[in-house]
């Protein structure tokens, strides 16, 4: 059952729409490299399409009805967008769920130190990465610093062409005999992923030696500047001058280290996209755009797009899928829609259907041994559905029932969406999972769906523009489906 290549079916109109979507997508993943940035942009898009704040609706007692659109946010890192349909919520919802966090390096709470005339920041990697892939790359710092006075400073350094960048160093090949004999998991250890940020010392001159016209470089230095660590002191001075940040402010900071630079077209034919964070922002973006595309339509079934955090570390925490954010938001919306009671909420959740929109492993001809060819996803062959993921004996997997898979096939075929089915590699080769098993606990039908990716979890991942286009089409078709 070989699935056809999507490229072969496109009309000139399709090619134009595909390229327009791909350009907008590249801008999205280039401009939004953290979960906070993605959430902020998603809310801006929603507000522009007429979405209102759920908190404000609750405060004013606004009654919700078919056609109303509301948004909710958790921790500034997770977003839920809901467009009410003509059917009661208790009858169920069509839900697109994706995650907006990606593997990266997080800066520790007590990170800054000086060693041998270098200033460095200690990091702790986030999610599943190959440590050695993160050395000798231009890196940027994104995030926020929360200060004791209640203010929050946004930081983004390394993306503008005029910005400096940072890096993690590696051992020169001439001295790497011992290093090269180590296994891949040991060749660069996690504690060695320290970010190089400076080499210039702060010069502090005494009043007697300085005289007239002497440098006032240190005049505004923070109190913590230490002449015994002049390179660290100069780095702190620069942070203080630009952001008003003192060393102790690192204690309440969330700073993420990501690859610097914008997503690009890949290949002579420009058929692919190479960029950071495509797991899972490729599915988050297409889900968001699908939700926005139906904003002016009258849906029969309530349409939901939920973009969550922390999937890469188990979907934990207040902004992850295991939190009560999703359930509480549904309950609050039902209350405003006049559908009250715990039983009605349970019915709404159990009667819903979800696409757990997350990337799948694309077949890579450089590593054919870990794939089972006829049950693999291929770039350019469309949206991927994984009936189950997990590892070994489907451990940790949601396994969609056959009837739901058949219904999804019907939706995609009716909308002329190119799609394929796949498993995550050979049995016993490894494995992985998504958020699918979490909402499935409510009894709702859930299936994994997404875009195939090459070099998943690397600093620069690869996707096909055709698959991005088909994912968007498929998600639109799913939101419009009224057959519960």
mmCIF file with all atom_site columns, N, CA and C in Angstrom, residues 396-439:
data_model
loop_
_atom_site.group_PDB
_atom_site.id
_atom_site.type_symbol
_atom_site.label_atom_id
_atom_site.label_alt_id
_atom_site.label_comp_id
_atom_site.label_asym_id
_atom_site.label_entity_id
_atom_site.label_seq_id
_atom_site.pdbx_PDB_ins_code
_atom_site.Cartn_x
_atom_site.Cartn_y
_atom_site.Cartn_z
_atom_site.occupancy
_atom_site.B_iso_or_equiv
_atom_site.pdbx_formal_charge
_atom_site.auth_seq_id
_atom_site.auth_comp_id
_atom_site.auth_asym_id
_atom_site.auth_atom_id
_atom_site.pdbx_PDB_model_num
ATOM 1   N N  . UNK A 1 396 ? 3.893   2.987  26.686 1.00 0.00 ? 396 UNK A N  1
ATOM 2   C CA . UNK A 1 396 ? 3.687   4.426  26.747 1.00 0.00 ? 396 UNK A CA 1
ATOM 3   C C  . UNK A 1 396 ? 2.890   4.985  25.590 1.00 0.00 ? 396 UNK A C  1
ATOM 4   N N  . UNK A 1 397 ? 2.156   4.119  24.891 1.00 0.00 ? 397 UNK A N  1
ATOM 5   C CA . UNK A 1 397 ? 1.463   4.548  23.683 1.00 0.00 ? 397 UNK A CA 1
ATOM 6   C C  . UNK A 1 397 ? -0.030  4.695  23.897 1.00 0.00 ? 397 UNK A C  1
ATOM 7   N N  . UNK A 1 398 ? -0.617  5.615  23.127 1.00 0.00 ? 398 UNK A N  1
ATOM 8   C CA . UNK A 1 398 ? -2.050  5.594  22.880 1.00 0.00 ? 398 UNK A CA 1
ATOM 9   C C  . UNK A 1 398 ? -2.251  4.807  21.591 1.00 0.00 ? 398 UNK A C  1
ATOM 10  N N  . UNK A 1 399 ? -3.142  3.865  21.594 1.00 0.00 ? 399 UNK A N  1
ATOM 11  C CA . UNK A 1 399 ? -3.381  3.037  20.412 1.00 0.00 ? 399 UNK A CA 1
ATOM 12  C C  . UNK A 1 399 ? -4.806  3.316  19.942 1.00 0.00 ? 399 UNK A C  1
ATOM 13  N N  . UNK A 1 400 ? -4.933  4.092  18.856 1.00 0.00 ? 400 UNK A N  1
ATOM 14  C CA . UNK A 1 400 ? -6.252  4.508  18.383 1.00 0.00 ? 400 UNK A CA 1
ATOM 15  C C  . UNK A 1 400 ? -7.059  3.312  17.892 1.00 0.00 ? 400 UNK A C  1
ATOM 16  N N  . UNK A 1 401 ? -8.361  3.326  18.187 1.00 0.00 ? 401 UNK A N  1
ATOM 17  C CA . UNK A 1 401 ? -9.201  2.208  17.770 1.00 0.00 ? 401 UNK A CA 1
ATOM 18  C C  . UNK A 1 401 ? -9.436  2.252  16.257 1.00 0.00 ? 401 UNK A C  1
ATOM 19  N N  . UNK A 1 402 ? -9.716  1.101  15.686 1.00 0.00 ? 402 UNK A N  1
ATOM 20  C CA . UNK A 1 402 ? -9.854  0.968  14.243 1.00 0.00 ? 402 UNK A CA 1
ATOM 21  C C  . UNK A 1 402 ? -10.961 1.853  13.681 1.00 0.00 ? 402 UNK A C  1
ATOM 22  N N  . UNK A 1 403 ? -12.080 1.947  14.420 1.00 0.00 ? 403 UNK A N  1
ATOM 23  C CA . UNK A 1 403 ? -13.200 2.745  13.926 1.00 0.00 ? 403 UNK A CA 1
ATOM 24  C C  . UNK A 1 403 ? -12.812 4.226  13.774 1.00 0.00 ? 403 UNK A C  1
ATOM 25  N N  . UNK A 1 404 ? -12.005 4.712  14.714 1.00 0.00 ? 404 UNK A N  1
ATOM 26  C CA . UNK A 1 404 ? -11.590 6.118  14.635 1.00 0.00 ? 404 UNK A CA 1
ATOM 27  C C  . UNK A 1 404 ? -10.615 6.321  13.476 1.00 0.00 ? 404 UNK A C  1
ATOM 28  N N  . UNK A 1 405 ? -9.714  5.377  13.274 1.00 0.00 ? 405 UNK A N  1
ATOM 29  C CA . UNK A 1 405 ? -8.783  5.467  12.154 1.00 0.00 ? 405 UNK A CA 1
ATOM 30  C C  . UNK A 1 405 ? -9.557  5.502  10.838 1.00 0.00 ? 405 UNK A C  1
ATOM 31  N N  . UNK A 1 406 ? -10.586 4.672  10.725 1.00 0.00 ? 406 UNK A N  1
ATOM 32  C CA . UNK A 1 406 ? -11.404 4.654  9.517  1.00 0.00 ? 406 UNK A CA 1
ATOM 33  C C  . UNK A 1 406 ? -12.090 5.997  9.297  1.00 0.00 ? 406 UNK A C  1
ATOM 34  N N  . UNK A 1 407 ? -12.568 6.592  10.387 1.00 0.00 ? 407 UNK A N  1
ATOM 35  C CA . UNK A 1 407 ? -13.227 7.895  10.267 1.00 0.00 ? 407 UNK A CA 1
ATOM 36  C C  . UNK A 1 407 ? -12.237 8.959  9.810  1.00 0.00 ? 407 UNK A C  1
ATOM 37  N N  . UNK A 1 408 ? -11.029 8.931  10.344 1.00 0.00 ? 408 UNK A N  1
ATOM 38  C CA . UNK A 1 408 ? -9.996  9.890  9.935  1.00 0.00 ? 408 UNK A CA 1
ATOM 39  C C  . UNK A 1 408 ? -9.674  9.710  8.452  1.00 0.00 ? 408 UNK A C  1
ATOM 40  N N  . UNK A 1 409 ? -9.574  8.463  8.003  1.00 0.00 ? 409 UNK A N  1
ATOM 41  C CA . UNK A 1 409 ? -9.335  8.203  6.579  1.00 0.00 ? 409 UNK A CA 1
ATOM 42  C C  . UNK A 1 409 ? -10.425 8.851  5.728  1.00 0.00 ? 409 UNK A C  1
ATOM 43  N N  . UNK A 1 410 ? -11.669 8.721  6.179  1.00 0.00 ? 410 UNK A N  1
ATOM 44  C CA . UNK A 1 410 ? -12.800 9.289  5.438  1.00 0.00 ? 410 UNK A CA 1
ATOM 45  C C  . UNK A 1 410 ? -12.675 10.820 5.357  1.00 0.00 ? 410 UNK A C  1
ATOM 46  N N  . UNK A 1 411 ? -12.353 11.460 6.476  1.00 0.00 ? 411 UNK A N  1
ATOM 47  C CA . UNK A 1 411 ? -12.213 12.923 6.488  1.00 0.00 ? 411 UNK A CA 1
ATOM 48  C C  . UNK A 1 411 ? -11.135 13.363 5.509  1.00 0.00 ? 411 UNK A C  1
ATOM 49  N N  . UNK A 1 412 ? -9.997  12.708 5.531  1.00 0.00 ? 412 UNK A N  1
ATOM 50  C CA . UNK A 1 412 ? -8.881  13.118 4.682  1.00 0.00 ? 412 UNK A CA 1
ATOM 51  C C  . UNK A 1 412 ? -9.181  12.868 3.204  1.00 0.00 ? 412 UNK A C  1
ATOM 52  N N  . UNK A 1 413 ? -9.768  11.760 2.905  1.00 0.00 ? 413 UNK A N  1
ATOM 53  C CA . UNK A 1 413 ? -10.089 11.465 1.503  1.00 0.00 ? 413 UNK A CA 1
ATOM 54  C C  . UNK A 1 413 ? -11.131 12.441 0.955  1.00 0.00 ? 413 UNK A C  1
ATOM 55  N N  . UNK A 1 414 ? -12.137 12.754 1.755  1.00 0.00 ? 414 UNK A N  1
ATOM 56  C CA . UNK A 1 414 ? -13.164 13.699 1.306  1.00 0.00 ? 414 UNK A CA 1
ATOM 57  C C  . UNK A 1 414 ? -12.575 15.078 1.038  1.00 0.00 ? 414 UNK A C  1
ATOM 58  N N  . UNK A 1 415 ? -11.542 15.463 1.792  1.00 0.00 ? 415 UNK A N  1
ATOM 59  C CA . UNK A 1 415 ? -10.913 16.778 1.637  1.00 0.00 ? 415 UNK A CA 1
ATOM 60  C C  . UNK A 1 415 ? -9.710  16.734 0.695  1.00 0.00 ? 415 UNK A C  1
ATOM 61  N N  . UNK A 1 416 ? -9.464  15.588 0.082  1.00 0.00 ? 416 UNK A N  1
ATOM 62  C CA . UNK A 1 416 ? -8.335  15.406 -0.854 1.00 0.00 ? 416 UNK A CA 1
ATOM 63  C C  . UNK A 1 416 ? -7.004  15.767 -0.194 1.00 0.00 ? 416 UNK A C  1
ATOM 64  N N  . UNK A 1 417 ? -6.824  15.263 1.012  1.00 0.00 ? 417 UNK A N  1
ATOM 65  C CA . UNK A 1 417 ? -5.576  15.462 1.755  1.00 0.00 ? 417 UNK A CA 1
ATOM 66  C C  . UNK A 1 417 ? -4.679  14.253 1.552  1.00 0.00 ? 417 UNK A C  1
ATOM 67  N N  . UNK A 1 418 ? -3.449  14.488 1.118  1.00 0.00 ? 418 UNK A N  1
ATOM 68  C CA . UNK A 1 418 ? -2.481  13.401 1.000  1.00 0.00 ? 418 UNK A CA 1
ATOM 69  C C  . UNK A 1 418 ? -2.034  12.998 2.397  1.00 0.00 ? 418 UNK A C  1
ATOM 70  N N  . UNK A 1 419 ? -2.160  11.700 2.715  1.00 0.00 ? 419 UNK A N  1
ATOM 71  C CA . UNK A 1 419 ? -1.746  11.245 4.039  1.00 0.00 ? 419 UNK A CA 1
ATOM 72  C C  . UNK A 1 419 ? -1.091  9.875  3.937  1.00 0.00 ? 419 UNK A C  1
ATOM 73  N N  . UNK A 1 420 ? -0.404  9.516  4.990  1.00 0.00 ? 420 UNK A N  1
ATOM 74  C CA . UNK A 1 420 ? 0.284   8.232  5.071  1.00 0.00 ? 420 UNK A CA 1
ATOM 75  C C  . UNK A 1 420 ? 0.219   7.742  6.507  1.00 0.00 ? 420 UNK A C  1
ATOM 76  N N  . UNK A 1 421 ? 0.506   6.465  6.706  1.00 0.00 ? 421 UNK A N  1
ATOM 77  C CA . UNK A 1 421 ? 0.563   5.914  8.061  1.00 0.00 ? 421 UNK A CA 1
ATOM 78  C C  . UNK A 1 421 ? 1.975   5.412  8.330  1.00 0.00 ? 421 UNK A C  1
ATOM 79  N N  . UNK A 1 422 ? 2.333   5.360  9.613  1.00 0.00 ? 422 UNK A N  1
ATOM 80  C CA . UNK A 1 422 ? 3.701   4.970  9.942  1.00 0.00 ? 422 UNK A CA 1
ATOM 81  C C  . UNK A 1 422 ? 3.810   4.519  11.384 1.00 0.00 ? 422 UNK A C  1
ATOM 82  N N  . UNK A 1 423 ? 4.911   3.850  11.668 1.00 0.00 ? 423 UNK A N  1
ATOM 83  C CA . UNK A 1 423 ? 5.364   3.578  13.026 1.00 0.00 ? 423 UNK A CA 1
ATOM 84  C C  . UNK A 1 423 ? 6.662   4.351  13.247 1.00 0.00 ? 423 UNK A C  1
ATOM 85  N N  . UNK A 1 424 ? 7.056   4.467  14.502 1.00 0.00 ? 424 UNK A N  1
ATOM 86  C CA . UNK A 1 424 ? 8.278   5.189  14.817 1.00 0.00 ? 424 UNK A CA 1
ATOM 87  C C  . UNK A 1 424 ? 9.467   4.228  14.793 1.00 0.00 ? 424 UNK A C  1
ATOM 88  N N  . UNK A 1 425 ? 9.868   3.841  13.579 1.00 0.00 ? 425 UNK A N  1
ATOM 89  C CA . UNK A 1 425 ? 11.038  2.985  13.420 1.00 0.00 ? 425 UNK A CA 1
ATOM 90  C C  . UNK A 1 425 ? 10.730  1.514  13.624 1.00 0.00 ? 425 UNK A C  1
ATOM 91  N N  . UNK A 1 426 ? 11.780  0.720  13.513 1.00 0.00 ? 426 UNK A N  1
ATOM 92  C CA . UNK A 1 426 ? 11.659  -0.727 13.691 1.00 0.00 ? 426 UNK A CA 1
ATOM 93  C C  . UNK A 1 426 ? 11.273  -1.076 15.123 1.00 0.00 ? 426 UNK A C  1
ATOM 94  N N  . UNK A 1 427 ? 10.565  -2.186 15.256 1.00 0.00 ? 427 UNK A N  1
ATOM 95  C CA . UNK A 1 427 ? 10.281  -2.717 16.587 1.00 0.00 ? 427 UNK A CA 1
ATOM 96  C C  . UNK A 1 427 ? 11.613  -2.976 17.292 1.00 0.00 ? 427 UNK A C  1
ATOM 97  N N  . UNK A 1 428 ? 11.736  -2.514 18.522 1.00 0.00 ? 428 UNK A N  1
ATOM 98  C CA . UNK A 1 428 ? 12.930  -2.666 19.362 1.00 0.00 ? 428 UNK A CA 1
ATOM 99  C C  . UNK A 1 428 ? 14.086  -1.755 18.963 1.00 0.00 ? 428 UNK A C  1
ATOM 100 N N  . UNK A 1 429 ? 13.892  -0.886 17.949 1.00 0.00 ? 429 UNK A N  1
ATOM 101 C CA . UNK A 1 429 ? 14.969  0.040  17.586 1.00 0.00 ? 429 UNK A CA 1
ATOM 102 C C  . UNK A 1 429 ? 15.024  1.231  18.533 1.00 0.00 ? 429 UNK A C  1
ATOM 103 N N  . UNK A 1 430 ? 13.937  1.503  19.223 1.00 0.00 ? 430 UNK A N  1
ATOM 104 C CA . UNK A 1 430 ? 13.856  2.660  20.119 1.00 0.00 ? 430 UNK A CA 1
ATOM 105 C C  . UNK A 1 430 ? 12.403  2.994  20.349 1.00 0.00 ? 430 UNK A C  1
ATOM 106 N N  . UNK A 1 431 ? 12.052  4.250  20.141 1.00 0.00 ? 431 UNK A N  1
ATOM 107 C CA . UNK A 1 431 ? 10.653  4.633  20.277 1.00 0.00 ? 431 UNK A CA 1
ATOM 108 C C  . UNK A 1 431 ? 10.486  5.996  20.887 1.00 0.00 ? 431 UNK A C  1
ATOM 109 N N  . UNK A 1 432 ? 9.238   6.365  21.085 1.00 0.00 ? 432 UNK A N  1
ATOM 110 C CA . UNK A 1 432 ? 8.918   7.668  21.659 1.00 0.00 ? 432 UNK A CA 1
ATOM 111 C C  . UNK A 1 432 ? 7.419   7.833  21.724 1.00 0.00 ? 432 UNK A C  1
ATOM 112 N N  . UNK A 1 433 ? 6.969   8.954  22.264 1.00 0.00 ? 433 UNK A N  1
ATOM 113 C CA . UNK A 1 433 ? 5.545   9.172  22.412 1.00 0.00 ? 433 UNK A CA 1
ATOM 114 C C  . UNK A 1 433 ? 5.193   10.639 22.328 1.00 0.00 ? 433 UNK A C  1
ATOM 115 N N  . UNK A 1 434 ? 3.908   10.932 22.484 1.00 0.00 ? 434 UNK A N  1
ATOM 116 C CA . UNK A 1 434 ? 3.404   12.298 22.400 1.00 0.00 ? 434 UNK A CA 1
ATOM 117 C C  . UNK A 1 434 ? 2.444   12.529 23.558 1.00 0.00 ? 434 UNK A C  1
ATOM 118 N N  . UNK A 1 435 ? 1.634   13.581 23.453 1.00 0.00 ? 435 UNK A N  1
ATOM 119 C CA . UNK A 1 435 ? 0.647   13.874 24.493 1.00 0.00 ? 435 UNK A CA 1
ATOM 120 C C  . UNK A 1 435 ? -0.602  13.022 24.343 1.00 0.00 ? 435 UNK A C  1
ATOM 121 N N  . UNK A 1 436 ? -0.677  12.177 23.312 1.00 0.00 ? 436 UNK A N  1
ATOM 122 C CA . UNK A 1 436 ? -1.924  11.487 22.970 1.00 0.00 ? 436 UNK A CA 1
ATOM 123 C C  . UNK A 1 436 ? -2.524  10.692 24.123 1.00 0.00 ? 436 UNK A C  1
ATOM 124 N N  . UNK A 1 437 ? -1.695  10.000 24.876 1.00 0.00 ? 437 UNK A N  1
ATOM 125 C CA . UNK A 1 437 ? -2.221  9.122  25.922 1.00 0.00 ? 437 UNK A CA 1
ATOM 126 C C  . UNK A 1 437 ? -2.878  9.900  27.056 1.00 0.00 ? 437 UNK A C  1
ATOM 127 N N  . UNK A 1 438 ? -2.569  11.181 27.193 1.00 0.00 ? 438 UNK A N  1
ATOM 128 C CA . UNK A 1 438 ? -3.086  11.970 28.316 1.00 0.00 ? 438 UNK A CA 1
ATOM 129 C C  . UNK A 1 438 ? -4.560  12.321 28.115 1.00 0.00 ? 438 UNK A C  1
ATOM 130 N N  . UNK A 1 439 ? -4.946  12.974 27.006 1.00 0.00 ? 439 UNK A N  1
ATOM 131 C CA . UNK A 1 439 ? -6.382  13.213 26.808 1.00 0.00 ? 439 UNK A CA 1
ATOM 132 C C  . UNK A 1 439 ? -7.174  11.930 26.575 1.00 0.00 ? 439 UNK A C  1
#
